[in-house]
mmCIF file of C-alpha atoms and ligand atoms in Angstrom:
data_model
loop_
_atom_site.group_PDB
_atom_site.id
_atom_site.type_symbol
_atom_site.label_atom_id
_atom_site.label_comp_id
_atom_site.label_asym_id
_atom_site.label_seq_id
_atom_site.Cartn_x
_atom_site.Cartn_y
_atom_site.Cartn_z
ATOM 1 C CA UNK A 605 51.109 31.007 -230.739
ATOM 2 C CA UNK A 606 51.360 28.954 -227.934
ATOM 3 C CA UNK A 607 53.633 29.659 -225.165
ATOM 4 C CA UNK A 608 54.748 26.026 -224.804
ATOM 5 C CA UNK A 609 57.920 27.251 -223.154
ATOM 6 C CA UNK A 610 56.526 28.580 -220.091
ATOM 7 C CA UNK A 611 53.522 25.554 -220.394
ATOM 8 C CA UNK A 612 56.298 22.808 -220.070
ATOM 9 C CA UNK A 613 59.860 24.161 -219.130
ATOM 10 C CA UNK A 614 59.262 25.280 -215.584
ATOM 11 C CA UNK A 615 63.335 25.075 -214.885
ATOM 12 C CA UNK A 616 65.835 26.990 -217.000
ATOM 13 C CA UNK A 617 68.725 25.046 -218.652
ATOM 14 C CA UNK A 618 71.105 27.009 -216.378
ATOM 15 C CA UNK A 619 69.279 26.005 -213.222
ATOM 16 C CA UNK A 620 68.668 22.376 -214.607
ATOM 17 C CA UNK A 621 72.036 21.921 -214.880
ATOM 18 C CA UNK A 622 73.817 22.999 -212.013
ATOM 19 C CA UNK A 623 70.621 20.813 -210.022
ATOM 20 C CA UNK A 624 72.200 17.830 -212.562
ATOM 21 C CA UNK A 625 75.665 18.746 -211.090
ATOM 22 C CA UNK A 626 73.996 18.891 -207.383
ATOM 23 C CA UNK A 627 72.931 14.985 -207.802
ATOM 24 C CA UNK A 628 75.987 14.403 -208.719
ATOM 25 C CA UNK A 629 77.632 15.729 -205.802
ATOM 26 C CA UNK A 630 75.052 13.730 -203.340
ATOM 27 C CA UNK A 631 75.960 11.170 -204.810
ATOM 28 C CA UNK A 632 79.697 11.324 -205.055
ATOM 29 C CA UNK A 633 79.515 11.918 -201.113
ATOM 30 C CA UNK A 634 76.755 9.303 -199.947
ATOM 31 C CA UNK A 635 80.113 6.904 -202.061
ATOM 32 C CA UNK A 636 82.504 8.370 -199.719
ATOM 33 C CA UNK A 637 80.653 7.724 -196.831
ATOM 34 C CA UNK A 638 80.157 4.103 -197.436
ATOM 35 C CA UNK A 639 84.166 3.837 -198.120
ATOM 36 C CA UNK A 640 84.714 6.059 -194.439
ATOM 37 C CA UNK A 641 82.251 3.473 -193.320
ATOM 38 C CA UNK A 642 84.320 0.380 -194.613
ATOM 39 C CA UNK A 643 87.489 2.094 -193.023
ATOM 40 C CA UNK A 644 85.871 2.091 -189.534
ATOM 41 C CA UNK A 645 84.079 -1.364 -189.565
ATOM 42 C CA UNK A 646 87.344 -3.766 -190.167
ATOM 43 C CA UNK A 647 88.745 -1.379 -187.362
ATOM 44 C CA UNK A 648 86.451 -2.889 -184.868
ATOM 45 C CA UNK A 649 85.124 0.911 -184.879
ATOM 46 C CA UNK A 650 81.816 -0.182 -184.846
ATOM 47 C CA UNK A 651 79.755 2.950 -183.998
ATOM 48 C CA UNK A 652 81.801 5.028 -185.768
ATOM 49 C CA UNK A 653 81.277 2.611 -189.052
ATOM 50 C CA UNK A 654 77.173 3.517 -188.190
ATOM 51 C CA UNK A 655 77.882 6.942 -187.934
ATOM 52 C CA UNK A 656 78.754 7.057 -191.617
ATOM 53 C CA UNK A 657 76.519 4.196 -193.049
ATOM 54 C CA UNK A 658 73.720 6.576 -191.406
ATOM 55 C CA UNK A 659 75.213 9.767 -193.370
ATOM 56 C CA UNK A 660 75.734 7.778 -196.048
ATOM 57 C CA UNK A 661 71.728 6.954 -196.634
ATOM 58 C CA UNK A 662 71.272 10.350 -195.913
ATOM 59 C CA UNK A 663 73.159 11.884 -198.976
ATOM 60 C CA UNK A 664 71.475 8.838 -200.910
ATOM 61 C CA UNK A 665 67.798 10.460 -199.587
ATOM 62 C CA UNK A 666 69.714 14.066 -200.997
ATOM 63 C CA UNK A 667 70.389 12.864 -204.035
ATOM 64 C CA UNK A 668 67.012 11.355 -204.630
ATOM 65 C CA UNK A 669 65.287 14.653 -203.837
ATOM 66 C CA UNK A 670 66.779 17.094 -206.135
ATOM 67 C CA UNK A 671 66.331 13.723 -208.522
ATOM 68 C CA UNK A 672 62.652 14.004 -208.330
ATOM 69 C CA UNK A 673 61.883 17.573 -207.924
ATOM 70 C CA UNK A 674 64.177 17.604 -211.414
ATOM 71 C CA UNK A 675 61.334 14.719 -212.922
ATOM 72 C CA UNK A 676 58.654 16.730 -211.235
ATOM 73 C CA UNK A 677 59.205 19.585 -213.421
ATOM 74 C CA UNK A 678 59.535 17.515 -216.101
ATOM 75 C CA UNK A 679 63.478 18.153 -216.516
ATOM 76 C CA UNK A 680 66.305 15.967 -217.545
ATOM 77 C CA UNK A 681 67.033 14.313 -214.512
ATOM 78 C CA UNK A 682 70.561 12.429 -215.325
ATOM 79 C CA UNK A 683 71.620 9.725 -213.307
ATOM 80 C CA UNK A 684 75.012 10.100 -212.265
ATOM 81 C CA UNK A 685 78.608 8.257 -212.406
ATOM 82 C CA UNK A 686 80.496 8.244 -209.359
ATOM 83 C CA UNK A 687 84.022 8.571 -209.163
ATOM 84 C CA UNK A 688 85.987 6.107 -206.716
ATOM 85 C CA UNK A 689 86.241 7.375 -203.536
ATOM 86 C CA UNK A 690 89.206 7.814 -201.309
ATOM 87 C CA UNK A 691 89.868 4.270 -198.876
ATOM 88 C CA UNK A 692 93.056 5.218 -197.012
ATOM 89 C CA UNK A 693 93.688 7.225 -193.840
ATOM 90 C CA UNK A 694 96.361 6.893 -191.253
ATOM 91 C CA UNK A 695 93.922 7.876 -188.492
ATOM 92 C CA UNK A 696 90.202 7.364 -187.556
ATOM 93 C CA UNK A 697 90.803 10.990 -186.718
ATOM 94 C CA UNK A 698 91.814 11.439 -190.674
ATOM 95 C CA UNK A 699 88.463 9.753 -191.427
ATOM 96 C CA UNK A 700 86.871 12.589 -189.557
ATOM 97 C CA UNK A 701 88.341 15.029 -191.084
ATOM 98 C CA UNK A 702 87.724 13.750 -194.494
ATOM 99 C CA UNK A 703 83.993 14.063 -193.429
ATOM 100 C CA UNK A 704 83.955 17.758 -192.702
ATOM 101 C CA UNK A 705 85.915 18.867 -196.282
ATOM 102 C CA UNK A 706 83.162 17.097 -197.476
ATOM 103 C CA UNK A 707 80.384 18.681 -195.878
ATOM 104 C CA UNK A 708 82.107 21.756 -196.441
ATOM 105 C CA UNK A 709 81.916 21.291 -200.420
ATOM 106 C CA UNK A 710 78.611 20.334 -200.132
ATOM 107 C CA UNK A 711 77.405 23.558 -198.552
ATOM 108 C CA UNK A 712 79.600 25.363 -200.950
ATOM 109 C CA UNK A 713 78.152 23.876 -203.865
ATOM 110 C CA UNK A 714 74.516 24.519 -201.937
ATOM 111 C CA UNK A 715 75.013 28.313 -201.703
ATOM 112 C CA UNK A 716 76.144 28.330 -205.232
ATOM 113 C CA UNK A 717 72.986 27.284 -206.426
ATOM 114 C CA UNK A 718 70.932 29.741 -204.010
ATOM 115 C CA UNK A 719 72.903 32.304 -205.762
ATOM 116 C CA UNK A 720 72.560 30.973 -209.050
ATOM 117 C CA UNK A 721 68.291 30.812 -208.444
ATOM 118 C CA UNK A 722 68.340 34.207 -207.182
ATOM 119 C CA UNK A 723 70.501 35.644 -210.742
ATOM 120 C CA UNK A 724 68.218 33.413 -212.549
ATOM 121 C CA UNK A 725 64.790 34.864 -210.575
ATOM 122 C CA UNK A 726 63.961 31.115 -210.005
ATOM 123 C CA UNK A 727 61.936 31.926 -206.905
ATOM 124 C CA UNK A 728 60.828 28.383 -206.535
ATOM 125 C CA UNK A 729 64.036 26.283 -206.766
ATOM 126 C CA UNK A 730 65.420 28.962 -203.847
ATOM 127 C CA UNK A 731 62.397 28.037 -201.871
ATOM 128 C CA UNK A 732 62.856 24.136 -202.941
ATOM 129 C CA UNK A 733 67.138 24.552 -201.746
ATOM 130 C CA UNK A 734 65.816 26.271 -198.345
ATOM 131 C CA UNK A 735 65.643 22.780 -196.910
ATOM 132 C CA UNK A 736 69.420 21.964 -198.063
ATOM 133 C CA UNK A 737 70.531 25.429 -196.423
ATOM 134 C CA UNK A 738 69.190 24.372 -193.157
ATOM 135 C CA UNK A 739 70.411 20.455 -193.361
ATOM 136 C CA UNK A 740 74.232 21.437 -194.369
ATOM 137 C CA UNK A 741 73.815 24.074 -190.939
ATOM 138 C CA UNK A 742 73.438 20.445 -189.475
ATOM 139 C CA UNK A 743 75.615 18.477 -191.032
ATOM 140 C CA UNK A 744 78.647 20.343 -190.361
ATOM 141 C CA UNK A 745 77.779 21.165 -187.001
ATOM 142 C CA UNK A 746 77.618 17.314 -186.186
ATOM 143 C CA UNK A 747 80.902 16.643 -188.293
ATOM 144 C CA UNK A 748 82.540 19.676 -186.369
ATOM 145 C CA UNK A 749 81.437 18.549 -183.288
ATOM 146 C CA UNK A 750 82.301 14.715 -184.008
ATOM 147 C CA UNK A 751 86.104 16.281 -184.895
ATOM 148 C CA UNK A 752 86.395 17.846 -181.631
ATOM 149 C CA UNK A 753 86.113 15.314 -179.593
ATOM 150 C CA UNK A 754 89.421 14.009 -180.607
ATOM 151 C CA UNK A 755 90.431 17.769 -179.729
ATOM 152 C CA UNK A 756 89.177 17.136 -176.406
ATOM 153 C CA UNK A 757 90.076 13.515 -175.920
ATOM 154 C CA UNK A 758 93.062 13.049 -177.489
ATOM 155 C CA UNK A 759 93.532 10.327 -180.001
ATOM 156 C CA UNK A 760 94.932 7.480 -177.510
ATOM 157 C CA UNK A 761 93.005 4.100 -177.268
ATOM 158 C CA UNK A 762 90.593 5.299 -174.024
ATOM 159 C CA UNK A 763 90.240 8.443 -175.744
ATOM 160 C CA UNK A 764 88.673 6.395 -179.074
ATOM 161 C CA UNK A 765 86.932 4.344 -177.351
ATOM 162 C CA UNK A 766 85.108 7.275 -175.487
ATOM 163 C CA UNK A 767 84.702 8.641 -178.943
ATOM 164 C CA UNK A 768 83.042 5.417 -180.437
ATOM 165 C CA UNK A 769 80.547 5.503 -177.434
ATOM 166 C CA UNK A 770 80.207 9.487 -178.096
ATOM 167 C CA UNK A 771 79.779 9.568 -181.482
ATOM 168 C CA UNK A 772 76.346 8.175 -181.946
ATOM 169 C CA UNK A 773 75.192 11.242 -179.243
ATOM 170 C CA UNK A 774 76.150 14.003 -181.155
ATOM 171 C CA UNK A 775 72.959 15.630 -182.460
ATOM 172 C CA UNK A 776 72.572 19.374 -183.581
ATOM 173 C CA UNK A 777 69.727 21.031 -181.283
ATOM 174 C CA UNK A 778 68.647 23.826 -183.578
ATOM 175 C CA UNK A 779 70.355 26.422 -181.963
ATOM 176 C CA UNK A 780 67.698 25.911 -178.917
ATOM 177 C CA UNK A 781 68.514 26.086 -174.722
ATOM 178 C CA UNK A 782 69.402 23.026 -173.330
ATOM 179 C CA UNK B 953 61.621 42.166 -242.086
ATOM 180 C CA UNK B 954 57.752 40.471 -242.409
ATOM 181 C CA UNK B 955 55.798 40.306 -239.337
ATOM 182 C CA UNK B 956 53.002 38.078 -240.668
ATOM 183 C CA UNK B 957 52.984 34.724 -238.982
ATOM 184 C CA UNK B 958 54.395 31.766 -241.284
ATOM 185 C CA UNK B 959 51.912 28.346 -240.979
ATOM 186 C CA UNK B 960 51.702 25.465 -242.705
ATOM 187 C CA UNK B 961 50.592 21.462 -242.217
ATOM 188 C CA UNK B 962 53.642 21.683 -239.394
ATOM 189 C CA UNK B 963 52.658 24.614 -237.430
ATOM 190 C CA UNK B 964 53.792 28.196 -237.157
ATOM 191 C CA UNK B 965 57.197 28.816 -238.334
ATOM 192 C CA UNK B 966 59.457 30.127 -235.254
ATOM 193 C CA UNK B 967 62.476 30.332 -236.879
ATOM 194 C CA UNK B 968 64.730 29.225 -240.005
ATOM 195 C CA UNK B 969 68.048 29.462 -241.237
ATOM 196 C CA UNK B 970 69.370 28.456 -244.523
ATOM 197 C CA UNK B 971 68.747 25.211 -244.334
ATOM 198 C CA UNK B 972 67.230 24.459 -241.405
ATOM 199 C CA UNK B 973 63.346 25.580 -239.831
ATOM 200 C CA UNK B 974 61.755 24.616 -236.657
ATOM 201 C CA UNK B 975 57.609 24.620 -236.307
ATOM 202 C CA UNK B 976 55.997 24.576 -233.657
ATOM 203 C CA UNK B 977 52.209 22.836 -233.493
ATOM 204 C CA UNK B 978 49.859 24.252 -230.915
ATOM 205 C CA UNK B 979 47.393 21.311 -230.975
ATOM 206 C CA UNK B 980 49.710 18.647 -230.680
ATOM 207 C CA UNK B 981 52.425 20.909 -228.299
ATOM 208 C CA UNK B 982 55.069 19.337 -230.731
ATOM 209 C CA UNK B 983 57.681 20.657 -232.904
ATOM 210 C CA UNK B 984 58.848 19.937 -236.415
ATOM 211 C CA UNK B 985 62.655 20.281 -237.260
ATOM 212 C CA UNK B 986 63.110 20.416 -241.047
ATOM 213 C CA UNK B 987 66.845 19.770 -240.930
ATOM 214 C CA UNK B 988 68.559 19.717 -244.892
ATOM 215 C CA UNK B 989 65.510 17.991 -245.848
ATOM 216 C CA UNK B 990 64.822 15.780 -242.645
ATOM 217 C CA UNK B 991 61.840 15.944 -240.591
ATOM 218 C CA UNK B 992 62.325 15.087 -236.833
ATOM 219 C CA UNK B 993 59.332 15.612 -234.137
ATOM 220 C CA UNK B 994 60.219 16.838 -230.755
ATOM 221 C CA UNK B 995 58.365 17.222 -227.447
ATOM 222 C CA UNK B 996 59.104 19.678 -225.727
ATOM 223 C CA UNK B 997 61.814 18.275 -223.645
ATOM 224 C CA UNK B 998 62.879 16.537 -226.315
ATOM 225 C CA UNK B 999 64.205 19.325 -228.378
ATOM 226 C CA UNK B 1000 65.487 20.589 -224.611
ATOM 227 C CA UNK B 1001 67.664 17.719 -224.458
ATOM 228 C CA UNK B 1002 68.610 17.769 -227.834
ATOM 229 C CA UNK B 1003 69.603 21.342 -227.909
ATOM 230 C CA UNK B 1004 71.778 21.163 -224.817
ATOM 231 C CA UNK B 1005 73.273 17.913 -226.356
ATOM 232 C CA UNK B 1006 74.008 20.595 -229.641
ATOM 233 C CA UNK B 1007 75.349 23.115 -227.272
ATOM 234 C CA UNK B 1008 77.835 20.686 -225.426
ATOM 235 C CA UNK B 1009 79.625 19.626 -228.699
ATOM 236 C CA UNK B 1010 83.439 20.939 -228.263
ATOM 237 C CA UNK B 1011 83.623 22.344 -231.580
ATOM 238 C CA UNK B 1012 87.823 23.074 -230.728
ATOM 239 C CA UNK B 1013 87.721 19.358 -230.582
ATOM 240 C CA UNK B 1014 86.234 18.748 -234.334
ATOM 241 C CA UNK B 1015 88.618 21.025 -235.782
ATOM 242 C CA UNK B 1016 91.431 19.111 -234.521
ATOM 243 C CA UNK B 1017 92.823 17.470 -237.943
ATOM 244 C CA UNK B 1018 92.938 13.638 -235.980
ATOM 245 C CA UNK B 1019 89.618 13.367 -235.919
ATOM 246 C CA UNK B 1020 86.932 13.337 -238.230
ATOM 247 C CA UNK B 1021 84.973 16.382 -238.132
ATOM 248 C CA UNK B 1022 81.462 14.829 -238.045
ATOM 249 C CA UNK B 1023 79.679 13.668 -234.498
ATOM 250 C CA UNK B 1024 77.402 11.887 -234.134
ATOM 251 C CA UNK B 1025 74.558 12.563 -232.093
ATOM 252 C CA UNK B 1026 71.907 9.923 -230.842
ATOM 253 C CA UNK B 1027 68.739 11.446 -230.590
ATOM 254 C CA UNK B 1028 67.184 8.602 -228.479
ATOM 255 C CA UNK B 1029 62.862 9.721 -228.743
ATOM 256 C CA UNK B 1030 62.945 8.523 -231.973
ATOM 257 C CA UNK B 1031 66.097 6.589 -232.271
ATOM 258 C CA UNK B 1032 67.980 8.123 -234.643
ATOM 259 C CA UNK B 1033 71.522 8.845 -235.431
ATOM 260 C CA UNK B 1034 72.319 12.388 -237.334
ATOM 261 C CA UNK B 1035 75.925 12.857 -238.293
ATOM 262 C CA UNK B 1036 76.535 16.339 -238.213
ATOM 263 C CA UNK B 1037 79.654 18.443 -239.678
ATOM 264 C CA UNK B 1038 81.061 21.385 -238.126
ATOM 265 C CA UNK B 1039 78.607 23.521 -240.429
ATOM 266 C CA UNK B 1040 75.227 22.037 -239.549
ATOM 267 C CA UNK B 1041 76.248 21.792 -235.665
ATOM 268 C CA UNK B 1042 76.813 25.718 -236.224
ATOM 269 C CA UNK B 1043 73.440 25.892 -238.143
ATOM 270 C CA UNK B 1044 71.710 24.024 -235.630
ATOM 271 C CA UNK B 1045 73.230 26.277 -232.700
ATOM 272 C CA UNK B 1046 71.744 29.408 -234.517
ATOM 273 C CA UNK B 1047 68.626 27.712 -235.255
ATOM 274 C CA UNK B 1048 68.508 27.192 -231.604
ATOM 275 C CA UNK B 1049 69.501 30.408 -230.697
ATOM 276 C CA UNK B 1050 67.226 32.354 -232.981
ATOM 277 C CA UNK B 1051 63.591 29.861 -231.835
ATOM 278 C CA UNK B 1052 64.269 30.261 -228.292
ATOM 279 C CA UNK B 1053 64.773 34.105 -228.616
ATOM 280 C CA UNK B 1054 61.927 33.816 -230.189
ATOM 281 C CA UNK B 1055 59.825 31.721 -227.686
ATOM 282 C CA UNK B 1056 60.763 33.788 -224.959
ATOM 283 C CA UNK B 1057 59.487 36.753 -226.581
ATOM 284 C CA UNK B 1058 56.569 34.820 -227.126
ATOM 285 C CA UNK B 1059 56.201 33.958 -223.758
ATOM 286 C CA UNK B 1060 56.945 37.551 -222.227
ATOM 287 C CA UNK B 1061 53.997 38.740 -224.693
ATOM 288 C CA UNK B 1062 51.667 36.105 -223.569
ATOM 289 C CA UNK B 1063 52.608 36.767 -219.660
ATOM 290 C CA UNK B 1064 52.191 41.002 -220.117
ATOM 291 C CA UNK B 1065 49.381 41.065 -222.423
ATOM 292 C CA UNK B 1066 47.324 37.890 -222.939
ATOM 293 C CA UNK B 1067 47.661 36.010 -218.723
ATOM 294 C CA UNK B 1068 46.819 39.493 -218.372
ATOM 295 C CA UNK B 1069 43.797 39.926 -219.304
ATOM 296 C CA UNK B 1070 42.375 36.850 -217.819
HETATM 297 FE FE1 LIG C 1609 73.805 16.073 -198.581
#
């Protein structure tokens, strides 16, 4: 007899699944960006407003990778429905903060499926996630970062501005000198 | 128990229950359900898809006396509708259960002994 199962399911339902859940969060977030976005542009917060349109293609480019590598293996990719997503704040500093819970779940839900590929002996899908490990490292040093600044600043209207000019600038180096 | 290998115009036989037998054809790398009579083909992630669609069916939510206890379940490859009751979704689930068992033994025999030897 054949063994069609290992010839054509390269992921296991488990693993396919929580990747299905994984696209879902991507996508849920690269939503929430856009509306953080929205909040920042009709307040004249212009960089800000690119801060998050930036993050928000990012997730987009997030979501489309697990998408694919999900196709690739010839799995049930499903294409997700996205809840609304959250449009007030009282403060651009809210807006910030909204941005690091966020990033926070998303490495969450990242080390959940690490753990769930090692259980599951999915060597592959671990190495495939590797990439995600290192990128949520990133992303919440940059939305950390971005947060203190109003920490440092203060929240009055020199203090924004200096944050709008800042916020662009704010780059993770890797860990590296300099 | 018999250990000879069932085959027939559908395949080898991985697994049956009362009313229900799934076949799996090594030329084509398709499978046959024979469900109460009905024949369905599957590709391989076909009858993935359809199994986890089996799986997800709240079966709490059928016994519920509001509701008809039948779903229906779109299988969308061939475009077909099966309405299942409460029995067959539990038939199919064992059906399920029992030909994947099965398939991964298959698989762990063909990755000890026959990859093997290659
Ligand atoms: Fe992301």
């Amino acid at each position: 007899m054949k063994d069609i199962l290992r010839r054509h399911q390269v992921l296991s339902e488990e693993i396919t699944d929580i990747l299905n859940k994984q696209v879902k969060i991507e996508a849920q977030s690269s939503a929430s960006y856009l509306a953080l976005a929205a909040w920042c542009d009709v307040r004249g917060y212009d960089n800000c407003a690119a801060f998050f349109f930036k993050q928000s293609e990012e997730e987009r480019k997030h979501q489309m990778k697990i998408f694919r590598y999900l196709t690739d293996m010839e799995c049930n990719a499903i294409s997700p429905a996205v809840a609304e997503s959250q449009y007030e704040f009282g403060s651009l500093r809210e807006v910030f903060e909204k941005a690091l819970e966020m990033e926070i779940s998303v490495t969450d839900a990242i080390h959940d499926i690490v753990r769930a590929c090692r259980k599951a002996g999915d060597i592959a899908t671990e190495e495939f996630m590797r990439w995600f490990v290192q990128e949520q490292i990133e992303e919440e040093f940059v939305a950390r970062r971005t947060l203190e600044l109003f920490d440092v600043l203060g929240e009055d209207k020199i203090a924004l501005g200096m944050i709008e000019e800042r916020v662009l600038h704010v780059e993770y180096d890797g860990g590296e000198e300099g | 128990m018999t250990t000879e290998t069932v085959t027939s115009s559908l395949g080898v036989l991985i697994f049956s229950t009362d009313n229900t037998h799934l076949y799996q054809c090594d030329t084509t790398e398709q499978f046959t359900l024979v469900f109460f009579g009905q024949k369905v083909v599957f590709r391989f992630c076909e009858l993935i898809v359809f199994k986890s669609k089996i799986r997800k069916i709240d079966l709490f939510n059928l016994f519920n006396t509001d509701v008809p206890d039948i779903e229906l379940i779109h299988l969308p490859h061939c475009d077909r509708f099966f309405a299942l009751s409460t029995l067959q979704i539990l038939e199919l689930r064992e059906l399920f259960s029992g030909s994947f068992a099965m398939m991964e033994l298959n698989s762990i025999i063909q990755r000890r002994i026959v990859r093997k030897a290659l």
